[in-house]
Coordinates of C-alpha atoms and ligand atoms in Angstrom, one line a residue:
M1 CA -25.3 -16.3 9.3
P2 CA -26.6 -13.9 11.9
S3 CA -26.7 -10.3 10.7
Q4 CA -25.1 -9.1 13.9
H5 CA -21.8 -10.3 15.3
K6 CA -20.0 -9.4 18.5
F7 CA -16.2 -9.6 18.9
D8 CA -13.5 -8.2 21.2
V9 CA -11.4 -7.1 18.2
L10 CA -12.5 -6.6 14.6
I11 CA -9.5 -6.5 12.1
I12 CA -10.4 -5.4 8.6
G13 CA -7.8 -6.7 6.2
T14 CA -5.8 -9.9 5.9
G15 CA -2.5 -8.6 4.5
S16 CA 0.6 -8.9 6.6
A17 CA -0.6 -6.0 8.8
G18 CA -3.9 -7.7 9.6
L19 CA -2.5 -11.2 10.1
V20 CA 0.4 -10.1 12.3
T21 CA -2.0 -8.0 14.5
A22 CA -4.2 -11.1 14.9
L23 CA -1.3 -13.3 15.9
H24 CA 0.0 -10.9 18.6
L25 CA -3.4 -10.4 20.2
S26 CA -4.2 -12.3 23.4
R27 CA -5.6 -15.8 22.8
E28 CA -8.3 -14.9 25.4
M29 CA -9.8 -12.4 22.9
S30 CA -12.4 -13.2 20.3
I31 CA -11.1 -11.8 16.9
A32 CA -12.8 -11.3 13.6
L33 CA -10.5 -11.1 10.5
I34 CA -12.2 -9.6 7.4
S35 CA -11.1 -9.9 3.8
K36 CA -13.0 -8.3 1.0
D37 CA -11.6 -10.8 -1.5
K38 CA -10.0 -14.2 -1.2
I39 CA -8.0 -14.2 2.0
L40 CA -4.5 -14.0 0.4
E41 CA -5.4 -11.3 -2.2
G42 CA -3.7 -8.0 -1.3
S43 CA -0.3 -6.3 -1.9
S44 CA 1.4 -8.4 0.8
Y45 CA 1.1 -11.6 -1.2
Y46 CA 2.8 -10.0 -4.3
A47 CA 5.8 -8.4 -2.5
Q48 CA 9.0 -9.4 -4.2
G49 CA 12.1 -7.6 -2.9
G50 CA 11.9 -8.4 0.8
V51 CA 12.0 -6.9 4.3
S52 CA 14.7 -4.5 5.4
A53 CA 16.6 -5.0 8.7
V54 CA 20.0 -4.5 10.1
L55 CA 21.4 -8.1 9.9
A56 CA 24.9 -7.7 8.4
K57 CA 28.0 -7.2 10.4
N58 CA 29.0 -3.9 8.7
D59 CA 25.5 -2.4 9.0
N60 CA 24.0 -0.6 12.0
F61 CA 20.8 1.0 13.2
D62 CA 22.1 4.5 12.6
K63 CA 22.8 3.8 8.9
H64 CA 19.3 2.3 8.4
I65 CA 17.7 5.3 10.1
K66 CA 19.8 7.8 8.1
D67 CA 19.0 6.1 4.8
T68 CA 15.2 6.1 5.6
L69 CA 15.4 9.8 6.5
I70 CA 17.2 10.7 3.3
A71 CA 14.8 8.7 1.1
G72 CA 11.9 10.5 2.9
A73 CA 13.3 13.9 1.8
G74 CA 13.4 15.4 5.3
L75 CA 9.8 14.6 6.3
G76 CA 10.3 11.3 8.1
N77 CA 9.4 11.2 11.8
I78 CA 12.6 10.3 13.6
E79 CA 10.9 8.7 16.6
S80 CA 8.8 6.4 14.4
I81 CA 11.8 5.5 12.2
K82 CA 14.0 4.7 15.2
F83 CA 11.2 2.5 16.6
M84 CA 10.8 0.6 13.3
V85 CA 14.5 0.2 12.6
E86 CA 15.4 -1.0 16.1
N87 CA 12.5 -3.6 16.0
A88 CA 13.4 -4.9 12.5
P89 CA 15.8 -7.8 13.5
E90 CA 13.2 -9.1 15.9
A91 CA 10.5 -8.8 13.1
I92 CA 12.6 -11.0 10.9
N93 CA 13.0 -13.5 13.8
S94 CA 9.3 -13.5 14.4
L95 CA 8.6 -14.2 10.7
E96 CA 11.1 -17.1 10.8
S97 CA 9.4 -18.5 13.9
H98 CA 6.2 -18.7 11.7
G99 CA 8.1 -20.7 9.1
V100 CA 9.2 -18.0 6.6
P101 CA 12.2 -19.6 4.8
F102 CA 14.4 -16.6 4.1
T103 CA 17.0 -17.2 1.5
K104 CA 20.4 -18.0 3.1
K105 CA 23.9 -18.8 2.0
E106 CA 26.1 -20.8 4.3
N107 CA 23.6 -20.3 7.1
K108 CA 23.6 -16.5 6.8
Y109 CA 20.8 -14.4 5.3
H110 CA 21.4 -13.6 1.7
L111 CA 20.8 -9.8 1.8
T112 CA 20.0 -7.9 -1.3
T113 CA 19.8 -4.1 -1.8
E114 CA 17.5 -1.6 -3.3
G115 CA 17.3 2.2 -3.9
G116 CA 18.4 4.3 -1.0
H117 CA 20.0 1.5 1.1
S118 CA 23.7 2.2 1.9
E119 CA 24.2 -1.4 2.9
R120 CA 22.8 -4.8 1.9
R121 CA 20.0 -5.3 4.4
V122 CA 17.0 -6.7 2.5
A123 CA 16.1 -10.2 3.7
H124 CA 14.1 -12.1 1.1
V125 CA 12.8 -15.4 -0.1
A126 CA 14.1 -15.3 -3.7
D127 CA 11.7 -13.0 -5.5
K128 CA 8.5 -14.4 -3.8
T129 CA 8.9 -12.9 -0.3
G130 CA 5.3 -11.8 0.2
E131 CA 3.8 -15.1 -0.9
H132 CA 6.0 -17.0 1.6
I133 CA 5.2 -14.6 4.4
Q134 CA 1.5 -14.7 3.8
L135 CA 1.2 -18.4 3.5
N136 CA 3.1 -19.0 6.7
L137 CA 1.3 -16.3 8.7
L138 CA -2.1 -17.6 7.5
E139 CA -1.2 -21.1 8.6
S140 CA -0.5 -19.8 12.1
V141 CA -3.7 -17.8 12.1
R142 CA -5.8 -20.8 11.0
S143 CA -4.4 -22.8 14.0
R144 CA -5.9 -20.3 16.5
D145 CA -9.4 -21.1 17.6
N146 CA -10.0 -17.5 18.9
I147 CA -9.8 -16.1 15.4
S148 CA -12.7 -16.3 13.0
I149 CA -12.1 -15.5 9.3
F150 CA -14.7 -13.8 7.1
E151 CA -13.7 -14.1 3.5
N152 CA -15.5 -12.1 0.7
Y153 CA -16.8 -9.6 3.2
I154 CA -16.3 -5.9 2.4
A155 CA -16.5 -3.2 5.0
V156 CA -18.8 -0.4 4.1
D157 CA -18.5 2.1 7.0
L158 CA -17.4 2.3 10.6
L159 CA -19.9 2.2 13.5
L160 CA -19.5 5.2 15.8
N161 CA -20.8 5.5 19.3
D162 CA -20.3 9.0 20.6
D163 CA -16.7 9.7 19.5
S164 CA -15.6 6.2 19.7
C165 CA -15.5 3.4 17.1
S166 CA -17.4 0.2 17.9
G167 CA -17.0 -1.9 14.7
A168 CA -18.3 -1.7 11.2
Y169 CA -21.1 -2.4 8.8
I170 CA -19.8 -5.1 6.5
L171 CA -21.4 -6.5 3.3
N172 CA -21.4 -10.3 2.9
K173 CA -20.7 -10.5 -0.8
E174 CA -22.4 -13.9 -1.2
T175 CA -25.7 -13.3 0.6
K176 CA -25.6 -9.5 -0.3
I177 CA -26.7 -8.7 3.2
V178 CA -25.0 -6.0 5.2
E179 CA -24.1 -7.4 8.7
S180 CA -23.1 -5.4 11.8
F181 CA -19.8 -6.4 13.4
I182 CA -19.7 -4.8 16.8
A183 CA -16.4 -4.8 18.6
H184 CA -14.5 -3.2 21.5
K185 CA -11.6 -2.4 19.3
T186 CA -11.4 -2.0 15.5
V187 CA -8.2 -2.3 13.5
L188 CA -8.1 -1.0 9.9
A189 CA -5.5 -3.0 7.9
T190 CA -7.0 -2.4 4.5
G191 CA -3.8 -1.5 2.6
G192 CA -3.2 1.4 0.2
A193 CA -4.9 3.3 -2.5
S194 CA -2.8 2.9 -5.7
K195 CA -5.9 1.8 -7.6
T196 CA -6.9 5.4 -7.7
Y197 CA -4.4 5.5 -10.7
L198 CA -4.9 3.9 -14.1
Y199 CA -1.6 2.1 -14.1
T200 CA -0.6 0.4 -10.9
S201 CA 1.6 -2.5 -9.6
N202 CA -1.1 -3.2 -7.0
P203 CA -3.9 -5.9 -6.9
D204 CA -7.5 -4.8 -7.2
T205 CA -7.9 -4.6 -3.4
S206 CA -6.0 -1.3 -3.1
T207 CA -8.9 1.1 -3.4
G208 CA -8.3 3.2 -0.3
D209 CA -11.3 1.8 1.5
G210 CA -9.8 2.2 5.0
I211 CA -8.7 5.7 4.4
A212 CA -12.1 6.8 3.0
M213 CA -14.0 5.1 5.9
A214 CA -11.8 6.7 8.5
Y215 CA -12.0 10.1 6.9
R216 CA -15.8 9.8 6.8
A217 CA -15.7 8.9 10.5
G218 CA -13.8 12.1 11.2
C219 CA -10.2 10.8 11.5
E220 CA -7.1 12.8 10.6
V221 CA -5.5 11.7 7.3
T222 CA -1.9 12.8 6.7
N223 CA 0.4 13.4 3.7
M224 CA -1.8 11.8 1.0
E225 CA 0.0 13.7 -1.8
F226 CA 2.9 11.2 -1.6
T227 CA 1.8 8.4 -3.9
Q228 CA 4.9 6.4 -4.8
F229 CA 5.4 5.4 -8.4
H230 CA 7.5 2.3 -8.8
P231 CA 9.9 3.0 -11.6
T232 CA 9.8 -0.5 -13.2
C233 CA 6.6 -2.3 -13.9
L234 CA 6.5 -4.7 -16.9
F235 CA 5.3 -3.0 -20.1
H236 CA 3.2 -5.4 -22.1
P237 CA -0.4 -5.1 -23.4
H238 CA -1.4 -8.3 -21.5
A239 CA 0.6 -7.9 -18.3
K240 CA -1.7 -6.5 -15.6
S241 CA 0.1 -5.0 -12.7
F242 CA 3.4 -7.0 -12.8
L243 CA 6.3 -5.5 -10.9
I244 CA 10.0 -5.9 -11.9
S245 CA 11.6 -5.8 -8.4
E246 CA 13.9 -3.0 -7.5
A247 CA 16.2 -5.8 -6.4
V248 CA 17.0 -6.3 -10.1
R249 CA 18.6 -2.9 -10.1
G250 CA 20.0 -3.7 -6.7
E251 CA 21.9 -6.6 -8.3
G252 CA 23.2 -4.4 -11.1
G253 CA 20.3 -4.1 -13.6
I254 CA 20.8 -1.1 -15.9
L255 CA 18.1 1.2 -17.4
T256 CA 18.4 2.0 -21.1
L257 CA 16.5 3.6 -23.8
G258 CA 16.4 0.4 -25.8
D259 CA 19.4 1.1 -28.0
S260 CA 21.7 0.2 -25.0
K261 CA 21.9 4.0 -24.3
E262 CA 22.0 4.4 -20.5
F263 CA 20.5 7.6 -19.0
M264 CA 20.5 7.5 -15.2
Q265 CA 23.9 9.1 -15.0
N266 CA 22.3 12.3 -16.3
Y267 CA 20.0 12.4 -13.3
D268 CA 21.7 11.3 -10.1
E269 CA 25.1 10.0 -9.1
R270 CA 23.4 7.0 -7.4
R271 CA 22.1 6.2 -10.9
E272 CA 19.7 3.2 -10.9
L273 CA 19.8 3.0 -7.1
A274 CA 18.7 6.6 -6.4
P275 CA 15.5 6.7 -4.4
R276 CA 12.4 5.8 -6.3
D277 CA 11.0 9.3 -6.8
V278 CA 14.2 10.3 -8.6
V279 CA 14.3 7.2 -10.8
A280 CA 10.6 7.3 -11.7
R281 CA 10.8 11.0 -12.6
A282 CA 13.9 10.4 -14.8
I283 CA 12.1 7.6 -16.7
D284 CA 9.0 9.8 -17.0
N285 CA 11.1 12.6 -18.4
E286 CA 12.9 10.3 -20.9
M287 CA 9.6 8.9 -22.1
K288 CA 7.9 12.3 -22.4
T289 CA 10.7 14.2 -24.0
K290 CA 11.7 11.4 -26.5
G291 CA 8.1 10.1 -27.1
L292 CA 8.8 6.6 -25.9
D293 CA 6.2 4.0 -24.8
C294 CA 8.7 2.5 -22.3
V295 CA 12.3 2.2 -21.3
Y296 CA 14.3 -1.0 -20.7
L297 CA 15.9 -2.7 -17.7
D298 CA 18.8 -5.0 -18.6
I299 CA 20.0 -7.8 -16.3
S300 CA 20.8 -10.3 -19.1
F301 CA 24.6 -10.0 -18.5
K302 CA 24.2 -12.0 -15.2
G303 CA 23.4 -15.2 -17.3
E304 CA 20.6 -17.7 -17.2
K305 CA 21.7 -19.7 -14.1
W306 CA 22.2 -16.7 -11.8
I307 CA 18.9 -15.2 -13.0
E308 CA 17.0 -18.4 -12.4
E309 CA 18.3 -18.6 -8.9
H310 CA 17.7 -15.0 -7.9
F311 CA 14.6 -13.9 -9.9
P312 CA 12.7 -17.1 -10.9
T313 CA 9.2 -15.5 -10.7
I314 CA 10.2 -12.5 -12.8
K315 CA 12.0 -14.7 -15.3
N316 CA 9.0 -17.0 -15.7
K317 CA 6.4 -14.2 -15.9
C318 CA 8.4 -12.4 -18.6
S319 CA 9.0 -15.7 -20.4
S320 CA 5.2 -16.2 -20.5
F321 CA 5.1 -12.9 -22.6
G322 CA 7.9 -14.1 -24.9
I323 CA 10.6 -12.1 -23.1
D324 CA 13.8 -14.0 -22.2
I325 CA 15.4 -11.8 -19.6
S326 CA 18.6 -13.7 -19.7
K327 CA 19.0 -12.7 -23.4
E328 CA 17.2 -9.3 -23.7
P329 CA 16.2 -6.2 -21.7
I330 CA 12.8 -6.0 -20.0
P331 CA 10.4 -3.2 -21.3
V332 CA 9.3 -1.2 -18.2
V333 CA 7.2 1.8 -17.2
P334 CA 6.5 3.5 -13.9
A335 CA 3.2 2.8 -12.1
A336 CA 1.5 3.8 -8.9
H337 CA 2.8 1.5 -6.2
Y338 CA 2.5 2.7 -2.7
T339 CA 0.5 5.2 -0.5
C340 CA 3.0 6.9 1.8
G341 CA 0.3 8.9 3.5
G342 CA -2.7 7.6 5.4
I343 CA -4.6 7.5 8.7
Q344 CA -2.5 9.4 11.3
T345 CA -1.4 7.1 14.0
D346 CA 1.0 7.0 16.9
L347 CA 3.6 4.3 17.8
N348 CA 0.8 2.1 19.1
A349 CA -1.3 2.5 15.9
N350 CA -3.9 4.6 17.6
S351 CA -5.8 6.8 15.2
S352 CA -7.4 10.1 16.2
I353 CA -10.7 8.3 17.0
N354 CA -11.1 6.2 20.3
N355 CA -10.8 2.5 19.9
L356 CA -9.9 2.8 16.2
Y357 CA -6.4 1.6 15.1
A358 CA -4.7 1.6 11.7
V359 CA -1.8 -0.6 10.7
G360 CA 0.2 -1.2 7.5
E361 CA -0.1 0.8 4.3
V362 CA -3.4 2.4 5.4
A363 CA -1.6 4.2 8.2
H364 CA 0.6 7.2 8.4
T365 CA 3.1 6.4 11.1
G366 CA 5.6 9.0 9.7
V367 CA 8.3 6.5 8.9
H368 CA 8.3 7.1 5.1
G369 CA 8.2 10.9 5.0
A370 CA 7.9 12.1 1.5
N371 CA 9.1 8.9 -0.1
R372 CA 9.3 5.3 1.2
M373 CA 12.6 3.5 1.0
A374 CA 12.3 0.1 -0.6
S375 CA 11.4 -2.9 1.6
N376 CA 10.5 -0.6 4.6
S377 CA 6.8 -1.3 4.1
L378 CA 6.5 -4.9 5.1
L379 CA 8.8 -4.0 8.0
E380 CA 6.4 -1.2 9.0
C381 CA 3.4 -3.6 8.8
I382 CA 5.1 -6.2 11.0
V383 CA 6.5 -3.8 13.6
F384 CA 3.5 -1.6 14.1
A385 CA 1.0 -4.5 14.0
K386 CA 2.8 -6.0 17.0
S387 CA 2.8 -2.7 18.9
C388 CA -0.9 -2.3 18.0
A389 CA -1.8 -5.7 19.4
K390 CA 0.3 -5.2 22.5
H391 CA -1.5 -1.9 23.2
I392 CA -4.9 -3.6 22.8
N393 CA -3.8 -6.5 25.0
K394 CA -3.1 -4.1 27.8
Q395 CA -6.6 -2.5 27.7
Q396 CA -9.4 -3.5 30.1
L397 CA -12.3 -4.3 27.7
S398 CA -15.7 -3.3 29.0
T399 CA -18.3 -6.1 29.5
K400 CA -20.9 -4.4 27.4
L401 CA -21.0 -3.5 23.7
P402 CA -23.3 -0.8 22.3
I403 CA -26.4 -1.5 20.3
F404 CA -26.7 -0.4 16.7
N405 CA -29.6 -0.4 14.3
S406 CA -29.4 -2.9 11.5
W407 CA -28.5 -1.7 8.0
D408 CA -31.5 0.0 6.4
E409 CA -32.0 -0.5 2.7
S410 CA -35.7 0.3 2.6
R411 CA -35.2 3.4 0.5
V412 CA -32.9 2.0 -2.2
S413 CA -33.6 -0.4 -5.1
A414 CA -31.6 -2.6 -7.5
S415 CA -29.7 -0.7 -10.2
K416 CA -30.2 -1.0 -13.9
E417 CA -27.5 1.6 -14.5
K418 CA -24.3 -0.3 -13.5
V419 CA -22.6 1.3 -16.5
V420 CA -22.4 4.5 -14.5
V421 CA -20.2 2.8 -11.9
L422 CA -17.9 1.4 -14.5
H423 CA -17.6 4.7 -16.3
L424 CA -16.9 6.7 -13.1
W425 CA -14.3 4.1 -12.0
D426 CA -12.4 4.6 -15.3
E427 CA -12.8 8.3 -15.3
I428 CA -11.3 8.8 -11.8
R429 CA -8.3 6.6 -12.5
R430 CA -7.6 8.2 -15.9
L431 CA -8.0 11.7 -14.4
M432 CA -5.6 10.8 -11.5
W433 CA -3.0 9.4 -13.9
N434 CA -3.1 12.4 -16.3
F435 CA -3.5 15.2 -13.8
V436 CA -2.1 14.0 -10.5
G437 CA 0.8 11.8 -11.6
I438 CA 4.5 11.9 -11.4
V439 CA 4.8 15.5 -12.4
R440 CA 2.0 17.9 -11.3
S441 CA 1.0 21.5 -11.9
N442 CA -1.4 23.9 -10.1
K443 CA -3.7 24.1 -13.2
R444 CA -3.9 20.3 -13.5
L445 CA -4.5 19.8 -9.8
Q446 CA -7.3 22.5 -9.8
Y447 CA -8.9 20.8 -12.8
A448 CA -8.8 17.4 -11.0
Q449 CA -10.2 19.0 -7.8
Q450 CA -13.2 20.5 -9.7
R451 CA -13.9 17.3 -11.7
L452 CA -13.7 15.1 -8.6
E453 CA -16.2 17.3 -6.7
V454 CA -18.7 16.6 -9.5
I455 CA -17.9 12.9 -9.6
N456 CA -18.3 12.7 -5.8
L457 CA -21.8 14.2 -6.1
E458 CA -22.7 11.8 -8.8
V459 CA -21.5 8.9 -6.7
D460 CA -23.3 10.1 -3.6
S461 CA -26.5 10.4 -5.5
Y462 CA -26.1 6.8 -7.0
Y463 CA -25.2 5.5 -3.5
G464 CA -28.4 7.0 -2.1
T465 CA -30.6 5.5 -4.8
Y466 CA -29.4 2.0 -5.4
L467 CA -28.5 -1.2 -3.4
I468 CA -24.8 -1.4 -2.6
S469 CA -22.4 -3.8 -4.2
N470 CA -18.6 -4.4 -4.0
D471 CA -18.0 -2.1 -7.0
L472 CA -20.2 0.7 -5.6
I473 CA -18.5 0.6 -2.2
E474 CA -15.1 0.7 -3.8
L475 CA -16.1 3.5 -6.2
R476 CA -17.3 5.6 -3.3
N477 CA -14.0 5.1 -1.5
L478 CA -11.9 5.6 -4.6
V479 CA -13.4 9.1 -5.3
K480 CA -13.1 10.1 -1.7
T481 CA -9.4 9.0 -1.5
A482 CA -8.7 10.7 -4.9
Q483 CA -10.2 13.9 -3.5
I484 CA -8.0 13.6 -0.4
I485 CA -4.9 13.1 -2.6
V486 CA -5.7 16.1 -4.7
D487 CA -6.6 18.4 -1.7
S488 CA -3.3 17.4 0.0
S489 CA -1.3 18.0 -3.2
I490 CA -2.8 21.5 -3.5
D491 CA -2.0 22.2 0.1
R492 CA 1.7 21.4 -0.4
K493 CA 3.2 24.5 -1.9
E494 CA 6.6 23.0 -2.7
S495 CA 8.2 20.0 -4.5
R496 CA 9.3 17.4 -2.0
G497 CA 10.1 13.7 -2.5
L498 CA 7.3 12.1 -4.5
H499 CA 5.3 15.3 -4.8
F500 CA 6.7 17.3 -7.8
N501 CA 4.8 20.4 -8.8
E502 CA 6.2 22.3 -11.8
D503 CA 4.9 25.6 -10.3
Y504 CA 6.9 25.2 -7.0
K505 CA 10.1 23.3 -8.1
E506 CA 12.0 24.1 -4.9
L507 CA 11.8 22.7 -1.3
S508 CA 10.1 25.0 1.1
S509 CA 12.1 25.9 4.2
K510 CA 9.1 25.0 6.3
I511 CA 9.0 21.2 6.9
A512 CA 5.4 20.3 7.6
N513 CA 2.9 17.5 7.1
T514 CA -0.4 18.1 5.3
T515 CA -3.3 16.9 7.4
I516 CA -6.9 16.6 6.1
K517 CA -10.0 16.1 8.3
I518 CA -13.7 16.2 7.4
K519 CA -15.0 19.8 7.9
Ligands
FAD1 P1 -2.5 -5.5 1.9 O1 -1.5 -6.6 1.9 O2 -2.7 -4.8 0.7 O3 -3.8 -6.1 2.5 C1 -5.0 -5.3 2.5 C2 -6.1 -6.2 3.0 O4 -7.3 -5.4 3.3 C3 -6.6 -7.3 2.0 O5 -6.9 -8.4 2.7 C4 -7.9 -6.7 1.5 O6 -8.9 -7.7 1.1 C5 -8.4 -6.0 2.7 N1 -9.4 -4.9 2.5 C6 -9.2 -3.8 1.8 N2 -10.4 -3.1 1.9 C7 -11.3 -3.8 2.5 C8 -12.6 -3.6 2.9 N3 -13.3 -2.5 2.5 N4 -13.3 -4.6 3.6 C9 -12.6 -5.7 3.9 N5 -11.3 -6.0 3.6 C10 -10.7 -5.0 2.9 N6 7.0 -3.8 0.4 C11 8.2 -4.2 1.0 O7 8.5 -3.8 2.1 N7 8.9 -5.1 0.3 C12 8.6 -5.6 -0.9 O8 9.4 -6.4 -1.5 C13 7.5 -5.1 -1.5 N8 7.1 -5.5 -2.8 C14 5.9 -5.2 -3.3 C15 5.5 -5.7 -4.5 C16 4.3 -5.4 -5.0 C17 3.9 -5.9 -6.4 C18 3.4 -4.5 -4.3 C19 2.1 -4.2 -4.9 C20 3.8 -4.0 -3.1 C21 5.1 -4.3 -2.6 N9 5.5 -3.8 -1.4 C22 6.7 -4.2 -0.8 C23 4.6 -3.0 -0.6 C24 3.9 -3.9 0.5 O9 3.7 -5.2 -0.1 C25 2.6 -3.4 1.0 O10 2.8 -2.0 1.4 C26 2.2 -4.2 2.2 O11 2.1 -5.5 1.9 C27 0.8 -3.7 2.6 O12 0.3 -4.6 3.6 P2 -1.1 -4.4 4.2 O13 -1.3 -5.5 5.1 O14 -1.1 -3.0 4.8 O15 -2.1 -4.4 3.0
SIN2 C1 10.3 -4.3 -5.1 O1 10.6 -5.5 -5.0 O2 10.8 -3.5 -6.0 C2 9.3 -3.7 -4.2 C3 9.9 -3.4 -3.0 C4 9.1 -2.4 -2.2 O3 8.1 -1.9 -2.7 O4 9.5 -2.1 -1.1

């Protein structure tokens, strides 16, 4: 492999956002698609619930817009929300044109519902929506000869030329050589940052790499205090990151304390279908005040046949842990699930740096405000990836690409201290879980800020001394993203949506985003 590559467009990330961008770009353009793991590994593949869109007769755009705004606790950007909602039916059509077999009854979409939706509007493929989307999109991508796929390549940093982005340094994980990918346009589609927390529904890829890279390059990053905790992840010592879809509550699942005692009626009149921030905080409160390890989600009353038809994946996974969900409730706990903030972008996915775009969970388009409504995320990926590609297609690309020095590792050596990386990884994630979790306070946030500053110095010193590896690159990004989350949390002097601070329990009358940029 050459250590220098030239492409028209470099897309970092092969989740739904990255794949859809690639598919909408002109076939005349040369495109590099980069994935730091196996190509399908990423949150998109594991999505269960579905994609929201106005598809039912009694539904309309205004209702979808209103529900999204309400879930977002007043912080959603109306222009972006309108754009996403109005393009949603077309997004579903486009997925179908790539072969996604949405679940249908009598030739009509079977629409499910989740927290915050006032109508049934979540199109899905049983409880394996993401897997079907990703497999079909990937098949279409593989059929294009203008798209080159680089699997097991992890981006290290963006290449900057004056104030413009011209690609990235990317580590080939097999050869361990850092290669330069020089491109006219770079699209970050690297997903979210939920791995900054000890407990998460996300796969290992969600380490905030795109956010940290963009921040280091001088980009604006917005509203990172809004980490969404999904209320119901499977609680079992051997179950790593397994989600119990909100669609289970959408279809009538009841939360209990294990003795059949229901509790959501004490928190919100929408009960189990209140927005996620409300349900996650209620569970957190029940667990903390009653000293419980978990709460329970009961869907057993629907019977085996119905459950098998609607939630086969969840049924089988629970069964592999000895839990028969058609006969008993499922033990569940909240876990970090989604990064509502991210790289600040406009409707065409432009970031604040020239020629750098961001799409999907890595971006802040403003649609989610202070709390994302369920199944609006895949939708955001698909809608904004298309507008990003359309914007790039309209640009006149210059004939020349800048020249960059090769990656220099003459001053670093192999590390015999890898335990440091493991230790700091664990420390950051535990610190974030304990001090920057579902309920926050000024004291805990200050402690986290001070400790992360020290960890950041330790990581910088390690990074300047030893050869890079996948784990070191991720650790460097994890600590930076954690710092951005904490700094944004400290900047927000109110409790709004997903950000709940015991020292400011009320909403501020001032509705504002928190934007962080390198000083
Ligand atoms: P991802 O799908 O996470 O992809 C990120 C990509 O970036 C990966 O290919 C990764 O390898 C690559 N990458 C990251 N860093 C680097 C780097 N440094 N170098 C190279 N490559 C890199 N949303 C819904 O709307 N509906 C649902 O039903 C739903 N269910 C969900 C269930 C689960 C279990 C989870 C975890 C999330 C769910 N979500 C759902 C959220 C939604 O799936 C994600 O927000 C969305 O898929 C994000 O897509 P993405 O393309 O932005 O990122
Ligand atoms: C779920 O199925 O509960 C996840 C849906 C989402 O995150 O939007």
